[in-house]
């Protein structure tokens, strides 16, 4: 249920009224105002309340509820809410679900609506009973036998009954707007499943329309007016092809006519529905009446047999070879069909000559015992003759031709699974009640009762008809699909009372009505899917006429239906729509099973007679029937559904419908998190799970988008990625900015194809926020093990004088948390995801062992197409006492065991004296640090000071005399920056101790430890520049910060010197554990 409500104002009554009547009058007045007209501008969307009265300025002046008066804007009084809750009205079919329908107004409920019988039971009967019952059930019974036919019908009916139980549970779990199975599946299994199955159900409904139209034409051209055929042939062998062409022509005409009828007025189709239903019911009653009549007066429908072969009586009337008339023997038209002349000595067909012509009753009656003969199956190949079992016959010569002879031939090859596919459409239509839920008085009571009762009724009709057909009708007539042996009559019509025309006319109108209903319902189903916006390419079909009729969807439906018409064979179209309906029913069962097993708090169906085992049984039966009917059709249908699913997942709109798949994902995630909670992953499973620390500007936009590009290239969608950032302030004040920042970060993640999670933290200061993220980001075993951040480029000139302190503290905290750290320097020079390096190297400088991170990162990067063509080179440093040749061999063997392809080079760094340049650089670094500590400079002065020292450092490299540079640097710097007047001013401003400390700056000597560190940085930088200055990326071991916090700023200077002159640098600091192994 939605939780957003709209205020329903209630004016306070006069204070002089009695207190016991005041509240009731307020409620009455509130109800009157709810019924009044308003401007329709709701403050908040709500499916319950018409919020048009908000503009009247009521301020809840009553005193009874003063404690809650400040919450009235969002939480209305229950007294004003209950009436709307109790009389909630559903949306019309095709409108977006009530959660998102913000602009449409609710219509008033107009009187009592349909009950169980009219609203659910009869529509289900009309949709379930139809063309297969009249045109194919007798043929199925004759071909498969009574026993196997009973199994076929029982399986199909059991499938629909189990689906109806699941559907009833879903339909009674809250209010179901019109939309039928699509609405139930999409809201239970999510938009991907809903869209995929919804479109499959739409295709099934559309092909059902084609099947009904083909059935209409078959009845028309075969049983009502055979002379209306456009394509006529005399050759029996070509008769089948001519019939298909006739069906294509007539089918196209009828579908155009039906589409026009639906376009002009759907209301006429709905009014005629009861007429069509009456035809179906009268036809079934006529069948049962005919069965009863056969017990004492079987109808006279003689069948002509030649030996044991059934003859088609369309070409002759007398079932005999010759007749006696006036003591004269004359040959019959049957003789002339098998012989070359009408003379008695004519040359005749060998089988005709050897066998006698006999005539038996086609409908011997229920008391005849023919049931025993029809118990077993009689499958046959295409083109074989329909033969009577246990009838004496003499075989003819093998070379005798049967084409052109008046036998009854089978038109298709028959087998059990094919009959299942043809029969299954006759049990579809169980969703008719749920599709009308918006028009029902009590949908939660009517849908289960009416649907299950309708399935029970139709199952009884089908199962009883199988037994009765097998007990009343001769087997050869049952296998005669088009009634050729009974003068072209409809086989089931021969059994009916009082006349076969009752069945013919009734089935004709029922199939017409079913076709119109399909062409009416399918476009509305497509419109509902299109208006949900989950499949972008069909959104155009959500539009229609001004009254909401789906014009474009109707055109598409007619076009797809025409495909079924062009197939032209009812037996070929039936298995196609069986696939789509079975897939739909399978997912209805899956939806019920998932919701039941998840036990979500909102799963409270009023229908209690369900269980997840029944749903799984129904789902399994649907899947089995799909492959029983046709395994290749099943695979094609599943492929279509799978493609639609992936398309919606990739391009579809994001929808949150509280679906069961999302709940299933949460349960699976919880289970997986509990499983991985036991301990850290094995080295073989280790991969960098990143926490990416982003900096945002004043507009909450990301300062360095390339950091996310690099994340995508490093991760390639695998593992965990958490993108975090910190806003300074108080959360209550920064709530809006936090949401804006999160939206901006997520949008950039989508652009850069970074798959992960976003987490924005608000903290009083930046440093604590970073610490919170490092400590608490992630959940359970799904926590980051690596932190990725950008190098603070302007750490010397930044307005925030503590930026470098934050950076160094972050390095310390990742080390304390045993997490790896990656620092990207010059991140804005890193490639985007669209760039491609066609050549170049990724250079790894392996100085100290860090657990193998330096080896693993280039391998992961080269999986991405940006870095794929780059070569990997590994450099290591040899000291004075090391054997560089042996080191290279050992490193090559190590890389061989690691299965990594890389060039290996050992760089020798010999001990030498510390250069004057190193000494000077260290001295100037310490002087700057000391000056900034002792003097409180303004912002501009501090920037000038930092820039001056930087310029002097640069200039000193080219000085010929280092000693002269050292001697000149200090006085020149002091003279330029600190004038005599400024020193006098500082004397008056600061204490004497500050002045003495300031004087000591010019006389200080560099710390020997800092000199040695600077010496390492300078020398190593020179070696790296010599080998890797043109590399596409350089990976370096990142030295740890000093234990003494007083040297933090010097640490930043060391790192700056170490990486100076390199374009793209990734400083890597391991977590202290092995992340790569040589073992399998």
PDB file of N, CA and C in Angstrom, residues 537-593:
ATOM      1  N   UNK A 537      10.729   0.476 -26.839  1.00  0.00           N
ATOM      2  CA  UNK A 537      10.400   0.500 -28.260  1.00  0.00           C
ATOM      3  C   UNK A 537       8.918   0.285 -28.552  1.00  0.00           C
ATOM      4  N   UNK A 538       8.105  -0.058 -27.545  1.00  0.00           N
ATOM      5  CA  UNK A 538       6.666  -0.230 -27.796  1.00  0.00           C
ATOM      6  C   UNK A 538       5.845   0.884 -27.153  1.00  0.00           C
ATOM      7  N   UNK A 539       6.497   1.952 -26.696  1.00  0.00           N
ATOM      8  CA  UNK A 539       5.742   3.005 -26.007  1.00  0.00           C
ATOM      9  C   UNK A 539       4.745   3.704 -26.911  1.00  0.00           C
ATOM     10  N   UNK A 540       5.005   3.679 -28.225  1.00  0.00           N
ATOM     11  CA  UNK A 540       4.062   4.304 -29.153  1.00  0.00           C
ATOM     12  C   UNK A 540       2.698   3.623 -29.109  1.00  0.00           C
ATOM     13  N   UNK A 541       2.684   2.333 -28.753  1.00  0.00           N
ATOM     14  CA  UNK A 541       1.420   1.593 -28.731  1.00  0.00           C
ATOM     15  C   UNK A 541       0.603   1.895 -27.472  1.00  0.00           C
ATOM     16  N   UNK A 542       1.118   2.742 -26.597  1.00  0.00           N
ATOM     17  CA  UNK A 542       0.336   3.172 -25.445  1.00  0.00           C
ATOM     18  C   UNK A 542      -0.656   4.258 -25.799  1.00  0.00           C
ATOM     19  N   UNK A 543      -0.491   4.860 -26.994  1.00  0.00           N
ATOM     20  CA  UNK A 543      -1.395   5.937 -27.416  1.00  0.00           C
ATOM     21  C   UNK A 543      -2.576   5.352 -28.168  1.00  0.00           C
ATOM     22  N   UNK A 544      -3.625   6.148 -28.285  1.00  0.00           N
ATOM     23  CA  UNK A 544      -4.809   5.695 -28.996  1.00  0.00           C
ATOM     24  C   UNK A 544      -5.749   6.843 -29.277  1.00  0.00           C
ATOM     25  N   UNK A 545      -7.012   6.510 -29.405  1.00  0.00           N
ATOM     26  CA  UNK A 545      -8.024   7.541 -29.636  1.00  0.00           C
ATOM     27  C   UNK A 545      -8.223   8.376 -28.379  1.00  0.00           C
ATOM     28  N   UNK A 546      -9.028   9.433 -28.521  1.00  0.00           N
ATOM     29  CA  UNK A 546      -9.252  10.336 -27.392  1.00  0.00           C
ATOM     30  C   UNK A 546      -9.896   9.618 -26.215  1.00  0.00           C
ATOM     31  N   UNK A 547     -10.691   8.606 -26.485  1.00  0.00           N
ATOM     32  CA  UNK A 547     -11.360   7.879 -25.404  1.00  0.00           C
ATOM     33  C   UNK A 547     -10.499   6.761 -24.826  1.00  0.00           C
ATOM     34  N   UNK A 548      -9.234   6.681 -25.270  1.00  0.00           N
ATOM     35  CA  UNK A 548      -8.322   5.690 -24.699  1.00  0.00           C
ATOM     36  C   UNK A 548      -8.248   4.392 -25.459  1.00  0.00           C
ATOM     37  N   UNK A 549      -9.030   4.237 -26.538  1.00  0.00           N
ATOM     38  CA  UNK A 549      -8.995   2.995 -27.298  1.00  0.00           C
ATOM     39  C   UNK A 549      -7.636   2.837 -27.982  1.00  0.00           C
ATOM     40  N   UNK A 550      -7.005   1.683 -27.865  1.00  0.00           N
ATOM     41  CA  UNK A 550      -5.631   1.502 -28.375  1.00  0.00           C
ATOM     42  C   UNK A 550      -5.587   1.282 -29.878  1.00  0.00           C
ATOM     43  N   UNK A 551      -5.573   2.362 -30.657  1.00  0.00           N
ATOM     44  CA  UNK A 551      -5.617   2.259 -32.112  1.00  0.00           C
ATOM     45  C   UNK A 551      -4.354   1.626 -32.677  1.00  0.00           C
ATOM     46  N   UNK A 552      -3.190   2.145 -32.266  1.00  0.00           N
ATOM     47  CA  UNK A 552      -1.929   1.625 -32.804  1.00  0.00           C
ATOM     48  C   UNK A 552      -1.720   0.175 -32.379  1.00  0.00           C
ATOM     49  N   UNK A 553      -2.088  -0.135 -31.135  1.00  0.00           N
ATOM     50  CA  UNK A 553      -1.942  -1.510 -30.663  1.00  0.00           C
ATOM     51  C   UNK A 553      -2.852  -2.453 -31.442  1.00  0.00           C
ATOM     52  N   UNK A 554      -4.037  -1.957 -31.834  1.00  0.00           N
ATOM     53  CA  UNK A 554      -4.958  -2.776 -32.627  1.00  0.00           C
ATOM     54  C   UNK A 554      -4.368  -3.087 -33.993  1.00  0.00           C
ATOM     55  N   UNK A 555      -3.706  -2.097 -34.604  1.00  0.00           N
ATOM     56  CA  UNK A 555      -3.084  -2.336 -35.907  1.00  0.00           C
ATOM     57  C   UNK A 555      -1.976  -3.376 -35.807  1.00  0.00           C
ATOM     58  N   UNK A 556      -1.135  -3.268 -34.772  1.00  0.00           N
ATOM     59  CA  UNK A 556      -0.077  -4.259 -34.593  1.00  0.00           C
ATOM     60  C   UNK A 556      -0.660  -5.644 -34.344  1.00  0.00           C
ATOM     61  N   UNK A 557      -1.710  -5.707 -33.530  1.00  0.00           N
ATOM     62  CA  UNK A 557      -2.343  -6.990 -33.230  1.00  0.00           C
ATOM     63  C   UNK A 557      -2.900  -7.638 -34.495  1.00  0.00           C
ATOM     64  N   UNK A 558      -3.553  -6.815 -35.327  1.00  0.00           N
ATOM     65  CA  UNK A 558      -4.094  -7.349 -36.580  1.00  0.00           C
ATOM     66  C   UNK A 558      -2.966  -7.845 -37.483  1.00  0.00           C
ATOM     67  N   UNK A 559      -1.826  -7.132 -37.486  1.00  0.00           N
ATOM     68  CA  UNK A 559      -0.694  -7.561 -38.301  1.00  0.00           C
ATOM     69  C   UNK A 559      -0.113  -8.884 -37.838  1.00  0.00           C
ATOM     70  N   UNK A 560       0.054  -9.041 -36.523  1.00  0.00           N
ATOM     71  CA  UNK A 560       0.591 -10.311 -36.004  1.00  0.00           C
ATOM     72  C   UNK A 560      -0.413 -11.431 -36.220  1.00  0.00           C
ATOM     73  N   UNK A 561      -1.673 -11.105 -36.057  1.00  0.00           N
ATOM     74  CA  UNK A 561      -2.726 -12.100 -36.273  1.00  0.00           C
ATOM     75  C   UNK A 561      -2.709 -12.585 -37.728  1.00  0.00           C
ATOM     76  N   UNK A 562      -2.377 -11.685 -38.629  1.00  0.00           N
ATOM     77  CA  UNK A 562      -2.311 -12.052 -40.044  1.00  0.00           C
ATOM     78  C   UNK A 562      -1.227 -13.104 -40.295  1.00  0.00           C
ATOM     79  N   UNK A 563      -0.156 -13.072 -39.476  1.00  0.00           N
ATOM     80  CA  UNK A 563       0.886 -14.100 -39.604  1.00  0.00           C
ATOM     81  C   UNK A 563       0.293 -15.474 -39.334  1.00  0.00           C
ATOM     82  N   UNK A 564      -0.514 -15.568 -38.271  1.00  0.00           N
ATOM     83  CA  UNK A 564      -1.184 -16.836 -37.980  1.00  0.00           C
ATOM     84  C   UNK A 564      -2.144 -17.238 -39.083  1.00  0.00           C
ATOM     85  N   UNK A 565      -2.803 -16.250 -39.685  1.00  0.00           N
ATOM     86  CA  UNK A 565      -3.727 -16.556 -40.782  1.00  0.00           C
ATOM     87  C   UNK A 565      -2.962 -17.113 -41.982  1.00  0.00           C
ATOM     88  N   UNK A 566      -1.789 -16.560 -42.246  1.00  0.00           N
ATOM     89  CA  UNK A 566      -1.005 -17.034 -43.393  1.00  0.00           C
ATOM     90  C   UNK A 566      -0.473 -18.436 -43.171  1.00  0.00           C
ATOM     91  N   UNK A 567      -0.265 -18.830 -41.914  1.00  0.00           N
ATOM     92  CA  UNK A 567       0.091 -20.233 -41.633  1.00  0.00           C
ATOM     93  C   UNK A 567      -1.045 -21.142 -42.079  1.00  0.00           C
ATOM     94  N   UNK A 568      -2.279 -20.654 -41.821  1.00  0.00           N
ATOM     95  CA  UNK A 568      -3.510 -21.214 -42.399  1.00  0.00           C
ATOM     96  C   UNK A 568      -3.965 -22.543 -41.808  1.00  0.00           C
ATOM     97  N   UNK A 569      -3.125 -23.223 -41.062  1.00  0.00           N
ATOM     98  CA  UNK A 569      -3.524 -24.505 -40.497  1.00  0.00           C
ATOM     99  C   UNK A 569      -3.794 -24.344 -39.006  1.00  0.00           C
ATOM    100  N   UNK A 570      -4.991 -24.672 -38.597  1.00  0.00           N
ATOM    101  CA  UNK A 570      -5.346 -24.582 -37.184  1.00  0.00           C
ATOM    102  C   UNK A 570      -4.454 -25.489 -36.343  1.00  0.00           C
ATOM    103  N   UNK A 571      -4.111 -26.652 -36.903  1.00  0.00           N
ATOM    104  CA  UNK A 571      -3.268 -27.595 -36.161  1.00  0.00           C
ATOM    105  C   UNK A 571      -1.835 -27.089 -35.999  1.00  0.00           C
ATOM    106  N   UNK A 572      -1.402 -26.181 -36.869  1.00  0.00           N
ATOM    107  CA  UNK A 572      -0.055 -25.618 -36.755  1.00  0.00           C
ATOM    108  C   UNK A 572      -0.028 -24.389 -35.846  1.00  0.00           C
ATOM    109  N   UNK A 573      -1.112 -23.633 -35.814  1.00  0.00           N
ATOM    110  CA  UNK A 573      -1.170 -22.417 -34.995  1.00  0.00           C
ATOM    111  C   UNK A 573      -1.368 -22.770 -33.523  1.00  0.00           C
ATOM    112  N   UNK A 574      -2.133 -23.820 -33.235  1.00  0.00           N
ATOM    113  CA  UNK A 574      -2.459 -24.166 -31.843  1.00  0.00           C
ATOM    114  C   UNK A 574      -1.220 -24.397 -30.974  1.00  0.00           C
ATOM    115  N   UNK A 575      -0.210 -25.167 -31.424  1.00  0.00           N
ATOM    116  CA  UNK A 575       0.967 -25.346 -30.564  1.00  0.00           C
ATOM    117  C   UNK A 575       1.726 -24.050 -30.294  1.00  0.00           C
ATOM    118  N   UNK A 576       1.675 -23.087 -31.232  1.00  0.00           N
ATOM    119  CA  UNK A 576       2.392 -21.822 -31.033  1.00  0.00           C
ATOM    120  C   UNK A 576       1.804 -21.071 -29.852  1.00  0.00           C
ATOM    121  N   UNK A 577       0.490 -20.918 -29.862  1.00  0.00           N
ATOM    122  CA  UNK A 577      -0.108 -20.170 -28.754  1.00  0.00           C
ATOM    123  C   UNK A 577      -0.080 -20.994 -27.459  1.00  0.00           C
ATOM    124  N   UNK A 578       0.001 -22.338 -27.572  1.00  0.00           N
ATOM    125  CA  UNK A 578       0.163 -23.155 -26.364  1.00  0.00           C
ATOM    126  C   UNK A 578       1.445 -22.781 -25.637  1.00  0.00           C
ATOM    127  N   UNK A 579       2.531 -22.543 -26.402  1.00  0.00           N
ATOM    128  CA  UNK A 579       3.811 -22.175 -25.785  1.00  0.00           C
ATOM    129  C   UNK A 579       3.689 -20.899 -24.961  1.00  0.00           C
ATOM    130  N   UNK A 580       3.082 -19.887 -25.572  1.00  0.00           N
ATOM    131  CA  UNK A 580       3.013 -18.590 -24.908  1.00  0.00           C
ATOM    132  C   UNK A 580       2.117 -18.640 -23.675  1.00  0.00           C
ATOM    133  N   UNK A 581       0.991 -19.354 -23.779  1.00  0.00           N
ATOM    134  CA  UNK A 581       0.116 -19.457 -22.611  1.00  0.00           C
ATOM    135  C   UNK A 581       0.782 -20.275 -21.507  1.00  0.00           C
ATOM    136  N   UNK A 582       1.440 -21.358 -21.876  1.00  0.00           N
ATOM    137  CA  UNK A 582       2.112 -22.182 -20.861  1.00  0.00           C
ATOM    138  C   UNK A 582       3.211 -21.395 -20.150  1.00  0.00           C
ATOM    139  N   UNK A 583       3.932 -20.572 -20.895  1.00  0.00           N
ATOM    140  CA  UNK A 583       4.975 -19.754 -20.263  1.00  0.00           C
ATOM    141  C   UNK A 583       4.357 -18.764 -19.289  1.00  0.00           C
ATOM    142  N   UNK A 584       3.258 -18.158 -19.689  1.00  0.00           N
ATOM    143  CA  UNK A 584       2.567 -17.231 -18.793  1.00  0.00           C
ATOM    144  C   UNK A 584       2.111 -17.932 -17.520  1.00  0.00           C
ATOM    145  N   UNK A 585       1.476 -19.099 -17.660  1.00  0.00           N
ATOM    146  CA  UNK A 585       0.992 -19.835 -16.490  1.00  0.00           C
ATOM    147  C   UNK A 585       2.150 -20.288 -15.607  1.00  0.00           C
ATOM    148  N   UNK A 586       3.271 -20.646 -16.241  1.00  0.00           N
ATOM    149  CA  UNK A 586       4.436 -21.072 -15.467  1.00  0.00           C
ATOM    150  C   UNK A 586       4.913 -19.947 -14.554  1.00  0.00           C
ATOM    151  N   UNK A 587       4.922 -18.735 -15.058  1.00  0.00           N
ATOM    152  CA  UNK A 587       5.415 -17.631 -14.248  1.00  0.00           C
ATOM    153  C   UNK A 587       4.392 -17.163 -13.219  1.00  0.00           C
ATOM    154  N   UNK A 588       3.106 -17.392 -13.463  1.00  0.00           N
ATOM    155  CA  UNK A 588       2.120 -17.135 -12.412  1.00  0.00           C
ATOM    156  C   UNK A 588       2.379 -18.065 -11.229  1.00  0.00           C
ATOM    157  N   UNK A 589       2.631 -19.335 -11.518  1.00  0.00           N
ATOM    158  CA  UNK A 589       2.955 -20.282 -10.439  1.00  0.00           C
ATOM    159  C   UNK A 589       4.257 -19.908  -9.749  1.00  0.00           C
ATOM    160  N   UNK A 590       5.246 -19.496 -10.535  1.00  0.00           N
ATOM    161  CA  UNK A 590       6.523 -19.090  -9.942  1.00  0.00           C
ATOM    162  C   UNK A 590       6.338 -17.886  -9.024  1.00  0.00           C
ATOM    163  N   UNK A 591       5.516 -16.931  -9.455  1.00  0.00           N
ATOM    164  CA  UNK A 591       5.287 -15.739  -8.642  1.00  0.00           C
ATOM    165  C   UNK A 591       4.678 -16.105  -7.293  1.00  0.00           C
ATOM    166  N   UNK A 592       3.699 -17.000  -7.320  1.00  0.00           N
ATOM    167  CA  UNK A 592       3.059 -17.414  -6.066  1.00  0.00           C
ATOM    168  C   UNK A 592       4.042 -18.166  -5.181  1.00  0.00           C
ATOM    169  N   UNK A 593       4.832 -19.054  -5.781  1.00  0.00           N
ATOM    170  CA  UNK A 593       5.792 -19.831  -4.987  1.00  0.00           C
ATOM    171  C   UNK A 593       6.844 -18.925  -4.354  1.00  0.00           C
TER     172      UNK A 593
END
